Amino acid sequence: MTEFSVMMMAVTFIATILFTSRPCYRFVTGNLARRHAAALGVSLKDVSFSFDQMVYFIALPTTIPEVRDAIKDELVVEPYYESYFFPDVNGVQVSVKSENAVVPIAYLPIDDFSLPVLDRYLETKTIDERVNRTIRAHMIVHERTLEAIRDEVYHHLHKDRFAS
């Protein structure tokens, strides 16, 4: 083999790992979370959650024009991963992405993402911290949760304007 082909295989291998690691992480985490939830007799569709501990990077109400005038479709909710090679979700970040700028608004750490049913099971030692983390990681990146976070942030951004 030539050096060029070895180099191309190495680049292809690294690119494959980088492009498939997060989707594979979400797939595996989802399957494990569903299996653990089924063992507990819990339906993940019906699990209630709370994100009261969300950290806002801006003062509310805000005077930043990009944020103040943002519509709901400009709010982007993205999982925040620790690594590219071995991803582990650490939270969710909310930003306003407009034509002019990207402004980070809020962050919800996974440890502050509350799932009361899991907290009860963890307290009674029915589940361990690993199972708790797996189910939380799945739930925090689930589409229903991301949409609820977007709605909540949008509501907080426009709360004072709706009141007047």
PDB file of N, CA and C in Angstrom, residues 50-55 90 107-115 136 140:
ATOM      1  N   SER A  50     -39.111  18.757  34.700  1.00  0.00           N
ATOM      2  CA  SER A  50     -39.070  20.163  35.079  1.00  0.00           C
ATOM      3  C   SER A  50     -37.688  20.705  34.765  1.00  0.00           C
ATOM      4  N   PHE A  51     -37.656  21.952  34.317  1.00  0.00           N
ATOM      5  CA  PHE A  51     -36.375  22.588  34.043  1.00  0.00           C
ATOM      6  C   PHE A  51     -36.356  23.973  34.670  1.00  0.00           C
ATOM      7  N   ASP A  52     -36.737  24.020  35.951  1.00  0.00           N
ATOM      8  CA  ASP A  52     -36.765  25.284  36.691  1.00  0.00           C
ATOM      9  C   ASP A  52     -35.371  25.835  36.950  1.00  0.00           C
ATOM     10  N   GLN A  53     -34.376  24.996  36.922  1.00  0.00           N
ATOM     11  CA  GLN A  53     -33.013  25.417  37.244  1.00  0.00           C
ATOM     12  C   GLN A  53     -32.232  25.871  36.015  1.00  0.00           C
ATOM     13  N   MET A  54     -32.918  26.243  34.941  1.00  0.00           N
ATOM     14  CA  MET A  54     -32.250  26.702  33.736  1.00  0.00           C
ATOM     15  C   MET A  54     -31.477  27.989  34.031  1.00  0.00           C
ATOM     16  N   VAL A  55     -30.279  28.066  33.495  1.00  0.00           N
ATOM     17  CA  VAL A  55     -29.405  29.220  33.704  1.00  0.00           C
ATOM     18  C   VAL A  55     -29.537  30.136  32.488  1.00  0.00           C
ATOM     19  N   ASN A  90     -24.168  16.795  28.260  1.00  0.00           N
ATOM     20  CA  ASN A  90     -24.033  17.480  29.547  1.00  0.00           C
ATOM     21  C   ASN A  90     -25.158  18.454  29.805  1.00  0.00           C
ATOM     22  N   TYR A 107     -28.945  27.865  29.324  1.00  0.00           N
ATOM     23  CA  TYR A 107     -28.323  26.552  29.381  1.00  0.00           C
ATOM     24  C   TYR A 107     -28.985  25.759  30.498  1.00  0.00           C
ATOM     25  N   LEU A 108     -29.298  24.513  30.220  1.00  0.00           N
ATOM     26  CA  LEU A 108     -29.857  23.619  31.222  1.00  0.00           C
ATOM     27  C   LEU A 108     -28.910  22.441  31.409  1.00  0.00           C
ATOM     28  N   PRO A 109     -28.191  22.405  32.536  1.00  0.00           N
ATOM     29  CA  PRO A 109     -27.313  21.253  32.800  1.00  0.00           C
ATOM     30  C   PRO A 109     -28.145  19.995  33.047  1.00  0.00           C
ATOM     31  N   ILE A 110     -27.628  18.867  32.666  1.00  0.00           N
ATOM     32  CA  ILE A 110     -28.363  17.614  32.812  1.00  0.00           C
ATOM     33  C   ILE A 110     -28.632  17.301  34.281  1.00  0.00           C
ATOM     34  N   ASP A 111     -27.756  17.713  35.175  1.00  0.00           N
ATOM     35  CA  ASP A 111     -27.960  17.447  36.597  1.00  0.00           C
ATOM     36  C   ASP A 111     -29.104  18.277  37.179  1.00  0.00           C
ATOM     37  N   ASP A 112     -29.435  19.388  36.536  1.00  0.00           N
ATOM     38  CA  ASP A 112     -30.535  20.239  36.996  1.00  0.00           C
ATOM     39  C   ASP A 112     -31.840  19.946  36.264  1.00  0.00           C
ATOM     40  N   PHE A 113     -31.825  18.997  35.360  1.00  0.00           N
ATOM     41  CA  PHE A 113     -33.018  18.568  34.640  1.00  0.00           C
ATOM     42  C   PHE A 113     -33.744  17.572  35.529  1.00  0.00           C
ATOM     43  N   SER A 114     -34.894  17.961  36.032  1.00  0.00           N
ATOM     44  CA  SER A 114     -35.581  17.173  37.048  1.00  0.00           C
ATOM     45  C   SER A 114     -36.612  16.230  36.442  1.00  0.00           C
ATOM     46  N   LEU A 115     -36.483  14.981  36.794  1.00  0.00           N
ATOM     47  CA  LEU A 115     -37.470  13.946  36.474  1.00  0.00           C
ATOM     48  C   LEU A 115     -37.915  13.355  37.816  1.00  0.00           C
ATOM     49  N   ARG A 136     -31.999  10.214  31.994  1.00  0.00           N
ATOM     50  CA  ARG A 136     -31.968  11.682  31.884  1.00  0.00           C
ATOM     51  C   ARG A 136     -31.355  12.122  30.553  1.00  0.00           C
ATOM     52  N   ILE A 140     -33.508  14.404  27.989  1.00  0.00           N
ATOM     53  CA  ILE A 140     -33.146  15.803  27.756  1.00  0.00           C
ATOM     54  C   ILE A 140     -32.930  16.102  26.277  1.00  0.00           C
TER      55      ILE A 140
END
